[in-house]
XYZ file of C-alpha atoms in Angstrom:
211
model
C -16.908 -14.827 -11.011
C -16.272 -11.164 -10.250
C -15.942 -9.018 -13.348
C -12.858 -6.824 -13.462
C -13.658 -3.259 -14.504
C -11.243 -1.417 -16.761
C -10.213 2.206 -16.335
C -11.174 4.726 -18.976
C -9.731 8.100 -19.951
C -5.985 7.480 -19.745
C -5.026 11.058 -20.603
C -7.133 12.323 -17.704
C -5.544 9.757 -15.396
C -2.053 10.779 -16.527
C -2.890 14.406 -15.705
C -4.084 13.315 -12.270
C -0.803 11.471 -11.668
C 1.241 14.495 -12.781
C -0.825 16.689 -10.458
C -0.234 14.261 -7.592
C 3.490 14.331 -8.365
C 3.631 18.114 -8.228
C 1.434 18.481 -5.153
C 3.283 15.769 -3.208
C 6.862 16.829 -3.936
C 7.057 19.280 -1.028
C 6.789 18.135 2.572
C 4.823 20.294 4.959
C 7.777 20.608 7.346
C 5.741 22.383 10.025
C 3.334 19.442 10.068
C 6.199 16.943 10.024
C 8.031 18.577 12.922
C 4.811 18.755 14.909
C 3.441 15.283 14.133
C 6.693 13.391 13.594
C 5.543 11.581 10.439
C 4.074 12.138 6.994
C 2.969 10.077 4.009
C 1.410 10.436 0.572
C -0.474 7.678 -1.231
C -0.591 7.712 -5.000
C -4.043 6.080 -5.125
C -6.234 7.949 -7.587
C -8.507 5.108 -8.643
C -12.002 4.148 -7.459
C -10.607 0.920 -6.011
C -12.356 -0.840 -3.140
C -9.174 -0.951 -1.106
C -10.563 -2.686 1.934
C -11.791 -5.742 0.056
C -9.496 -8.658 -0.509
C -10.538 -8.920 -4.161
C -10.815 -5.551 -5.891
C -13.372 -5.112 -8.657
C -11.107 -2.683 -10.526
C -8.046 -3.569 -12.568
C -4.719 -2.181 -11.444
C -2.844 0.139 -13.863
C -0.688 -1.242 -16.642
C 1.690 -0.011 -19.311
C 2.340 3.735 -19.503
C 0.062 4.502 -16.545
C 1.880 2.059 -14.288
C 5.254 3.437 -15.388
C 4.176 7.026 -14.725
C 2.950 6.138 -11.239
C 6.230 4.477 -10.280
C 8.286 7.346 -11.747
C 6.207 9.761 -9.660
C 6.839 7.769 -6.484
C 10.572 7.832 -7.196
C 10.516 11.582 -7.844
C 8.616 12.340 -4.630
C 11.077 10.169 -2.698
C 14.044 12.135 -4.067
C 12.382 15.499 -3.403
C 11.576 14.510 0.176
C 15.124 13.225 0.645
C 16.535 16.658 -0.218
C 14.191 18.396 2.207
C 14.807 15.940 5.031
C 18.568 16.349 4.667
C 18.123 20.072 5.308
C 16.402 19.371 8.635
C 19.656 17.848 9.931
C 17.905 15.179 12.012
C 17.763 11.371 11.691
C 14.806 10.173 9.653
C 13.014 7.201 8.083
C 12.192 7.592 4.392
C 10.846 4.781 2.215
C 8.804 3.969 -0.824
C 6.164 1.366 -0.101
C 5.664 -0.257 -3.490
C 2.577 -2.474 -3.447
C 2.274 -5.357 -5.893
C -0.094 -6.087 -7.495
C -2.057 -3.314 -5.737
C 0.110 -0.513 -7.107
C -2.465 2.209 -6.459
C -1.933 1.722 -2.683
C 1.763 2.643 -2.984
C 3.110 5.437 -0.803
C 6.098 7.554 0.127
C 6.461 7.590 3.910
C 8.747 9.381 6.362
C 9.140 9.840 10.107
C 11.574 11.740 12.324
C 12.545 12.343 15.918
C 10.959 10.125 18.559
C 8.769 8.566 15.860
C 11.646 7.679 13.575
C 11.051 3.938 14.110
C 7.258 4.247 14.020
C 6.862 2.334 10.728
C 9.346 -0.460 11.400
C 6.659 -3.040 12.223
C 3.938 -1.892 9.840
C 4.222 -5.000 7.661
C 4.838 -8.656 8.315
C 8.203 -9.721 6.915
C 8.233 -13.496 6.270
C 11.284 -15.558 7.116
C 11.475 -16.449 3.433
C 13.498 -13.748 1.710
C 12.739 -12.735 -1.862
C 14.749 -10.796 -4.409
C 13.237 -7.631 -5.828
C 12.214 -8.535 -9.430
C 14.038 -5.627 -11.042
C 13.704 -7.163 -14.522
C 9.922 -6.713 -14.403
C 10.169 -2.931 -14.424
C 11.622 -2.387 -17.887
C 13.029 1.092 -18.450
C 12.578 1.917 -14.751
C 15.018 -0.809 -13.694
C 18.044 1.488 -13.558
C 16.326 3.966 -11.219
C 14.864 1.241 -9.006
C 18.223 -0.505 -8.798
C 19.488 2.442 -6.776
C 17.225 1.428 -3.888
C 17.578 -1.338 -1.331
C 14.332 -3.331 -1.379
C 12.948 -5.419 1.489
C 10.152 -7.923 0.962
C 7.007 -7.797 3.112
C 3.333 -8.761 2.908
C 0.270 -6.594 2.536
C -2.381 -8.194 4.725
C -6.041 -7.763 5.561
C -6.527 -8.176 9.321
C -9.784 -9.807 10.417
C -11.131 -10.995 13.762
C -14.323 -12.604 14.997
C -15.500 -9.091 15.886
C -15.580 -8.334 12.160
C -18.037 -11.130 11.409
C -21.286 -10.094 9.666
C -24.281 -9.109 11.810
C -27.831 -9.829 10.694
C -29.044 -6.263 11.355
C -26.599 -4.931 8.763
C -28.248 -6.842 5.883
C -31.576 -6.538 4.121
C -32.232 -10.278 3.870
C -31.330 -13.599 5.453
C -29.967 -14.792 2.122
C -27.430 -11.982 1.813
C -26.460 -12.332 5.472
C -25.887 -16.078 5.075
C -23.803 -15.567 1.917
C -21.602 -12.969 3.595
C -21.208 -15.107 6.718
C -20.051 -18.109 4.696
C -17.631 -15.924 2.736
C -16.226 -14.466 5.961
C -15.652 -17.898 7.485
C -13.893 -19.087 4.325
C -11.488 -16.152 4.554
C -10.635 -17.027 8.155
C -9.910 -20.612 7.122
C -7.603 -19.823 4.209
C -4.453 -21.951 4.310
C -2.118 -19.003 3.813
C -3.699 -16.977 6.642
C -1.509 -16.038 9.616
C -2.964 -16.242 13.126
C -2.126 -13.448 15.591
C -3.216 -13.525 19.231
C -3.084 -11.059 22.086
C -4.585 -11.131 25.584
C -8.114 -10.326 24.420
C -8.504 -11.309 20.789
C -7.347 -13.606 18.012
C -6.771 -12.096 14.589
C -6.400 -13.580 11.142
C -3.950 -11.902 8.745
C -4.822 -12.740 5.145
C -2.252 -11.957 2.420
C -3.520 -9.476 -0.163
C -0.255 -8.895 -1.996
C 3.402 -7.962 -1.637
C 4.967 -4.746 -0.402
C 8.462 -3.837 -1.491
C 9.978 -1.380 0.986
C 12.600 0.711 -0.769
C 15.106 3.197 0.585
C 18.708 4.325 0.326
């Protein structure tokens, strides 16, 4: 069983979150107008984001609350700045659960306004945003419209382990078996195009919030 590592030094982490909040509150409008989109991710933890099972615990308690408050604040600050541009825009909070440290504030404008519309798979089954789970933040979060989507890890046969990447046959065999088990998970979603078949494996939920 994989051991979950706890985070240490909460006061340092809180300072990092406050710094992220301050540094992220202003959009680089020159960049936005040139590129058409911008985003900031609140992730400040040494989390192995590209593995399906992270070895680090996600934030709880006061740290979790501070992260969500910071996302809300950045959203509101960006909203004010985007309104001044006088052009249609997309602005959302992507609130990842349980992988909160992946959460982002995302915007796009102009020809790329709809760029993020199909970023996540939205199941036919609709779910209600669990506002009661957010305690004192419920009132602020209630002001958003939340859409339910899935965070997925996308794998294909091209991602399968190769012997030359491992130091022993034993490790290679273990990783190959693990990879095949992931592809065969019952809740995996199969996606096909003209050249390749992909397997989308749920990693968590994404609540897409905007006004």
